[in-house]
Amino acid sequence: DVKVTQSSRYLVKRTGEKVFLECVQDMDHENMFWYRQDPGLGLRLIYFSYDVKMKEKGDIPEGYSVSREKKERFSLILESASTNQTSMYLCASSRNTEDTEAFFGQGTRLTVV
Amino acid sequence: QQPVQSPQAVILREGEDAVINCSSSKALYSVHWYRQKHGEAPVFLMILLKGGEQKGHEKISASFNEKKQQSSLYLTASQLSYSGTYFCGTPGDFNKFYFGSGTKLNVKP
């Protein structure tokens, strides 16, 4: 059974804290993604990685960074959490973006207080 | 590069039909469809490829007009289990992948 696992389902952090969201996949996929999901806005791409140590910015990278030191793990980092980063964060992985499906983690609901 | 979906929300009775549309401002190689039930991760439904090939869910039908850069998802004789939010997704530049804003479908008994 293929899996994308996110480290936390729910997280509460204080403003200004550095926050790490971890994502691990067991399918040997090259591509991994971080999306943010807010009501009415759908899934917005934050960052994308197509290989170890390779990353590309998505549509809303401000305030975020990422790390991919190993193929199976893709981390999203909030350098200094702010209340407007309160959201649902979804990690996904895929073999390619053209003709194969993406698999999602269960999501991390982050609340910044 | 986010695709545009319409309508934003649909309410149906069991057995009724619905169409969800997805359009892009750029030429598309493929369009992907996912469904997300409340509190769960999005789940793959199907991929429509340029040239007419389709991969995925046998019970759901969809179309892909390459020239118009549009796709439509057809939900016929809807069941309660069809309720959820439907997203279309399209490949972008440099292997990125973008999702639309979603269509919330509510099927009532």
mmCIF file of C-alpha atoms in Angstrom:
data_model
loop_
_atom_site.group_PDB
_atom_site.id
_atom_site.type_symbol
_atom_site.label_atom_id
_atom_site.label_comp_id
_atom_site.label_asym_id
_atom_site.label_seq_id
_atom_site.Cartn_x
_atom_site.Cartn_y
_atom_site.Cartn_z
ATOM 1 C CA ASP A 1 0.000 0.000 0.000
ATOM 2 C CA VAL A 2 1.619 3.216 -1.188
ATOM 3 C CA LYS A 3 2.013 5.965 1.324
ATOM 4 C CA VAL A 4 2.746 9.605 1.867
ATOM 5 C CA THR A 5 3.054 10.349 5.546
ATOM 6 C CA GLN A 6 3.054 13.766 7.173
ATOM 7 C CA SER A 7 4.580 14.003 10.610
ATOM 8 C CA SER A 8 1.692 15.745 12.370
ATOM 9 C CA ARG A 9 -2.051 15.897 11.832
ATOM 10 C CA TYR A 10 -2.565 18.956 14.028
ATOM 11 C CA LEU A 11 -0.041 21.555 15.156
ATOM 12 C CA VAL A 12 -0.340 24.713 17.245
ATOM 13 C CA LYS A 13 2.586 27.140 17.228
ATOM 14 C CA ARG A 14 3.262 30.639 18.494
ATOM 15 C CA THR A 15 3.937 33.651 16.291
ATOM 16 C CA GLY A 16 7.629 33.924 15.500
ATOM 17 C CA GLU A 17 8.440 30.261 16.061
ATOM 18 C CA LYS A 18 10.330 28.261 13.467
ATOM 19 C CA VAL A 19 8.094 25.409 12.310
ATOM 20 C CA PHE A 20 9.046 22.199 10.522
ATOM 21 C CA LEU A 21 6.511 20.123 8.614
ATOM 22 C CA GLU A 22 7.838 16.752 7.504
ATOM 23 C CA CYS A 23 6.676 14.552 4.662
ATOM 24 C CA VAL A 24 7.912 11.065 3.763
ATOM 25 C CA GLN A 25 6.950 8.922 0.766
ATOM 26 C CA ASP A 26 7.753 5.251 0.179
ATOM 27 C CA MET A 27 7.203 5.091 -3.598
ATOM 28 C CA ASP A 28 10.635 6.267 -4.790
ATOM 29 C CA HIS A 29 8.985 9.242 -6.501
ATOM 30 C CA GLU A 30 11.141 11.986 -7.955
ATOM 31 C CA ASN A 31 8.590 14.760 -7.514
ATOM 32 C CA MET A 32 7.349 16.060 -4.191
ATOM 33 C CA PHE A 33 5.112 19.041 -3.523
ATOM 34 C CA TRP A 34 3.862 21.221 -0.704
ATOM 35 C CA TYR A 35 0.446 22.811 -1.059
ATOM 36 C CA ARG A 36 -1.537 25.087 1.160
ATOM 37 C CA GLN A 37 -5.322 24.649 1.264
ATOM 38 C CA ASP A 38 -7.613 27.518 2.268
ATOM 39 C CA PRO A 39 -11.402 27.763 1.776
ATOM 40 C CA GLY A 40 -12.297 29.083 -1.671
ATOM 41 C CA LEU A 41 -8.688 29.155 -2.835
ATOM 42 C CA GLY A 42 -8.146 25.486 -3.568
ATOM 43 C CA LEU A 43 -4.686 23.979 -3.377
ATOM 44 C CA ARG A 44 -1.951 26.543 -3.885
ATOM 45 C CA LEU A 45 1.567 25.393 -4.653
ATOM 46 C CA ILE A 46 4.174 26.590 -2.159
ATOM 47 C CA TYR A 47 7.273 24.670 -3.255
ATOM 48 C CA PHE A 48 8.149 21.752 -5.452
ATOM 49 C CA SER A 49 11.154 19.416 -5.645
ATOM 50 C CA TYR A 50 12.056 17.224 -8.617
ATOM 51 C CA ASP A 51 15.171 15.616 -7.140
ATOM 52 C CA VAL A 52 17.321 15.511 -4.036
ATOM 53 C CA LYS A 53 18.531 18.993 -3.149
ATOM 54 C CA MET A 54 16.571 20.487 -6.077
ATOM 55 C CA LYS A 55 13.661 22.825 -5.464
ATOM 56 C CA GLU A 56 11.486 25.299 -7.289
ATOM 57 C CA LYS A 57 9.219 28.023 -5.960
ATOM 58 C CA GLY A 58 5.515 27.723 -6.494
ATOM 59 C CA ASP A 59 2.958 30.509 -6.439
ATOM 60 C CA ILE A 60 3.206 31.433 -2.741
ATOM 61 C CA PRO A 61 6.745 30.751 -1.460
ATOM 62 C CA GLU A 62 7.050 33.882 0.716
ATOM 63 C CA GLY A 63 7.678 33.026 4.344
ATOM 64 C CA TYR A 64 8.499 29.400 3.551
ATOM 65 C CA SER A 65 11.564 27.370 2.681
ATOM 66 C CA VAL A 66 12.059 23.672 1.938
ATOM 67 C CA SER A 67 14.654 20.978 2.309
ATOM 68 C CA ARG A 68 15.125 17.725 0.441
ATOM 69 C CA GLU A 69 18.234 15.951 1.660
ATOM 70 C CA LYS A 70 16.943 12.458 0.847
ATOM 71 C CA LYS A 71 14.689 11.344 -1.984
ATOM 72 C CA GLU A 72 11.935 10.120 0.300
ATOM 73 C CA ARG A 73 11.724 13.170 2.570
ATOM 74 C CA PHE A 74 10.579 16.707 1.806
ATOM 75 C CA SER A 75 10.367 19.243 4.602
ATOM 76 C CA LEU A 76 8.518 22.552 4.679
ATOM 77 C CA ILE A 77 9.943 25.206 6.986
ATOM 78 C CA LEU A 78 8.175 28.287 8.255
ATOM 79 C CA GLU A 79 11.093 30.514 9.191
ATOM 80 C CA SER A 80 9.068 32.747 11.526
ATOM 81 C CA ALA A 81 5.464 31.639 11.811
ATOM 82 C CA SER A 82 2.760 34.269 11.444
ATOM 83 C CA THR A 83 -0.991 34.094 11.995
ATOM 84 C CA ASN A 84 -1.668 34.351 8.248
ATOM 85 C CA GLN A 85 0.109 31.022 7.838
ATOM 86 C CA THR A 86 -2.657 29.277 9.752
ATOM 87 C CA SER A 87 -3.895 26.759 7.208
ATOM 88 C CA MET A 88 -4.080 23.138 6.079
ATOM 89 C CA TYR A 89 -0.799 21.965 4.531
ATOM 90 C CA LEU A 90 -0.776 19.032 2.126
ATOM 91 C CA CYS A 91 2.237 17.147 0.866
ATOM 92 C CA ALA A 92 2.073 15.131 -2.360
ATOM 93 C CA SER A 93 4.385 13.014 -4.464
ATOM 94 C CA SER A 94 4.308 11.706 -8.022
ATOM 95 C CA ARG A 95 6.537 9.955 -10.543
ATOM 96 C CA ASN A 96 5.874 12.634 -13.110
ATOM 97 C CA THR A 97 3.363 15.444 -13.504
ATOM 98 C CA GLU A 98 2.124 14.590 -16.986
ATOM 99 C CA ASP A 99 0.555 11.164 -16.944
ATOM 100 C CA THR A 100 0.821 9.655 -13.469
ATOM 101 C CA GLU A 101 -1.285 10.293 -10.415
ATOM 102 C CA ALA A 102 -0.191 12.192 -7.348
ATOM 103 C CA PHE A 103 -0.493 10.704 -3.868
ATOM 104 C CA PHE A 104 -1.292 12.927 -0.933
ATOM 105 C CA GLY A 105 -0.502 12.847 2.737
ATOM 106 C CA GLN A 106 -3.293 13.215 5.271
ATOM 107 C CA GLY A 107 -2.543 16.908 5.793
ATOM 108 C CA THR A 108 -1.301 19.004 8.699
ATOM 109 C CA ARG A 109 -3.657 21.573 10.128
ATOM 110 C CA LEU A 110 -1.401 24.308 11.469
ATOM 111 C CA THR A 111 -2.691 26.995 13.795
ATOM 112 C CA VAL A 112 -0.419 29.941 14.595
ATOM 113 C CA VAL A 113 -1.465 31.885 17.675
ATOM 114 C CA GLN B 1 -0.875 29.063 -13.727
ATOM 115 C CA GLN B 2 -3.691 27.813 -11.527
ATOM 116 C CA PRO B 3 -6.536 26.400 -13.671
ATOM 117 C CA VAL B 4 -9.992 27.913 -13.285
ATOM 118 C CA GLN B 5 -12.899 25.739 -12.156
ATOM 119 C CA SER B 6 -16.648 26.283 -12.353
ATOM 120 C CA PRO B 7 -19.061 26.199 -10.695
ATOM 121 C CA GLN B 8 -17.750 26.810 -7.195
ATOM 122 C CA ALA B 9 -20.514 24.733 -5.620
ATOM 123 C CA VAL B 10 -23.302 22.385 -6.681
ATOM 124 C CA ILE B 11 -26.194 20.914 -4.709
ATOM 125 C CA LEU B 12 -27.880 17.842 -6.173
ATOM 126 C CA ARG B 13 -30.472 15.265 -5.265
ATOM 127 C CA GLU B 14 -29.483 11.617 -5.591
ATOM 128 C CA GLY B 15 -29.830 10.500 -9.190
ATOM 129 C CA GLU B 16 -29.295 13.931 -10.708
ATOM 130 C CA ASP B 17 -26.410 14.842 -13.001
ATOM 131 C CA ALA B 18 -23.693 17.469 -12.713
ATOM 132 C CA VAL B 19 -20.895 18.848 -14.861
ATOM 133 C CA ILE B 20 -17.741 20.438 -13.479
ATOM 134 C CA ASN B 21 -15.560 22.500 -15.773
ATOM 135 C CA CYS B 22 -11.864 23.277 -15.757
ATOM 136 C CA SER B 23 -10.002 25.659 -18.046
ATOM 137 C CA SER B 24 -6.445 26.811 -18.428
ATOM 138 C CA SER B 25 -4.768 29.809 -20.009
ATOM 139 C CA LYS B 26 -1.929 27.668 -21.332
ATOM 140 C CA ALA B 27 -1.686 24.695 -23.665
ATOM 141 C CA LEU B 28 -2.208 21.445 -21.808
ATOM 142 C CA TYR B 29 -0.678 18.015 -22.181
ATOM 143 C CA SER B 30 -3.028 16.523 -19.609
ATOM 144 C CA VAL B 31 -5.753 17.302 -17.093
ATOM 145 C CA HIS B 32 -6.071 15.434 -13.809
ATOM 146 C CA TRP B 33 -9.136 15.131 -11.579
ATOM 147 C CA TYR B 34 -9.200 14.481 -7.808
ATOM 148 C CA ARG B 35 -11.920 14.283 -5.171
ATOM 149 C CA GLN B 36 -11.496 15.266 -1.552
ATOM 150 C CA LYS B 37 -13.976 14.203 1.096
ATOM 151 C CA HIS B 38 -14.283 16.293 4.231
ATOM 152 C CA GLY B 39 -11.307 15.807 6.533
ATOM 153 C CA GLU B 40 -9.494 13.536 4.102
ATOM 154 C CA ALA B 41 -6.690 13.854 1.566
ATOM 155 C CA PRO B 42 -7.517 14.337 -2.130
ATOM 156 C CA VAL B 43 -7.835 11.071 -4.019
ATOM 157 C CA PHE B 44 -7.054 10.500 -7.674
ATOM 158 C CA LEU B 45 -9.983 10.018 -10.062
ATOM 159 C CA MET B 46 -8.595 10.184 -13.565
ATOM 160 C CA ILE B 47 -6.135 11.658 -16.029
ATOM 161 C CA LEU B 48 -7.062 12.817 -19.509
ATOM 162 C CA LEU B 49 -4.194 12.997 -21.941
ATOM 163 C CA LYS B 50 -3.664 14.864 -25.165
ATOM 164 C CA GLY B 51 -4.629 12.531 -27.964
ATOM 165 C CA GLY B 52 -7.604 11.052 -26.161
ATOM 166 C CA GLU B 53 -6.105 8.530 -23.745
ATOM 167 C CA GLN B 54 -7.660 8.314 -20.290
ATOM 168 C CA LYS B 55 -6.440 6.664 -17.135
ATOM 169 C CA GLY B 56 -8.356 6.087 -13.953
ATOM 170 C CA HIS B 57 -11.833 5.682 -12.558
ATOM 171 C CA GLU B 58 -14.022 3.590 -14.831
ATOM 172 C CA LYS B 59 -17.320 4.872 -13.477
ATOM 173 C CA ILE B 60 -16.602 8.563 -14.011
ATOM 174 C CA SER B 61 -16.535 10.176 -17.418
ATOM 175 C CA ALA B 62 -14.753 13.294 -18.544
ATOM 176 C CA SER B 63 -13.756 15.149 -21.667
ATOM 177 C CA PHE B 64 -10.658 17.069 -22.683
ATOM 178 C CA ASN B 65 -10.728 19.685 -25.418
ATOM 179 C CA GLU B 66 -7.066 20.340 -26.187
ATOM 180 C CA LYS B 67 -7.728 23.251 -28.502
ATOM 181 C CA LYS B 68 -9.887 25.091 -25.996
ATOM 182 C CA GLN B 69 -7.642 24.032 -23.093
ATOM 183 C CA GLN B 70 -10.713 22.847 -21.223
ATOM 184 C CA SER B 71 -11.875 19.728 -19.452
ATOM 185 C CA SER B 72 -15.239 18.719 -18.044
ATOM 186 C CA LEU B 73 -16.075 16.061 -15.461
ATOM 187 C CA TYR B 74 -19.483 14.413 -15.834
ATOM 188 C CA LEU B 75 -21.148 12.992 -12.737
ATOM 189 C CA THR B 76 -24.252 11.111 -13.831
ATOM 190 C CA ALA B 77 -26.930 9.530 -11.650
ATOM 191 C CA SER B 78 -25.152 10.945 -8.620
ATOM 192 C CA GLN B 79 -24.921 8.997 -5.381
ATOM 193 C CA LEU B 80 -24.462 10.227 -1.827
ATOM 194 C CA SER B 81 -20.871 8.978 -1.985
ATOM 195 C CA TYR B 82 -20.108 11.500 -4.749
ATOM 196 C CA SER B 83 -20.236 14.361 -2.241
ATOM 197 C CA GLY B 84 -16.949 16.156 -1.738
ATOM 198 C CA THR B 85 -14.766 18.780 -3.331
ATOM 199 C CA TYR B 86 -13.509 18.123 -6.837
ATOM 200 C CA PHE B 87 -10.230 19.548 -8.048
ATOM 201 C CA CYS B 88 -8.754 19.621 -11.492
ATOM 202 C CA GLY B 89 -4.986 19.760 -11.836
ATOM 203 C CA THR B 90 -2.687 20.636 -14.703
ATOM 204 C CA PRO B 91 1.074 20.340 -15.270
ATOM 205 C CA GLY B 92 2.930 23.632 -15.335
ATOM 206 C CA ASP B 93 6.388 24.783 -16.291
ATOM 207 C CA PHE B 94 9.451 22.943 -14.960
ATOM 208 C CA ASN B 95 7.454 19.920 -13.777
ATOM 209 C CA LYS B 96 5.299 21.888 -11.380
ATOM 210 C CA PHE B 97 1.685 20.910 -10.855
ATOM 211 C CA TYR B 98 -1.243 23.247 -10.208
ATOM 212 C CA PHE B 99 -4.740 22.662 -8.872
ATOM 213 C CA GLY B 100 -7.889 24.669 -9.388
ATOM 214 C CA SER B 101 -9.859 26.309 -6.609
ATOM 215 C CA GLY B 102 -12.228 23.359 -6.321
ATOM 216 C CA THR B 103 -15.935 22.609 -6.817
ATOM 217 C CA LYS B 104 -17.891 21.593 -3.754
ATOM 218 C CA LEU B 105 -20.516 18.963 -4.583
ATOM 219 C CA ASN B 106 -23.259 18.160 -2.096
ATOM 220 C CA VAL B 107 -25.551 15.246 -2.971
ATOM 221 C CA LYS B 108 -28.679 15.048 -0.846
ATOM 222 C CA PRO B 109 -31.073 12.114 -0.400
#
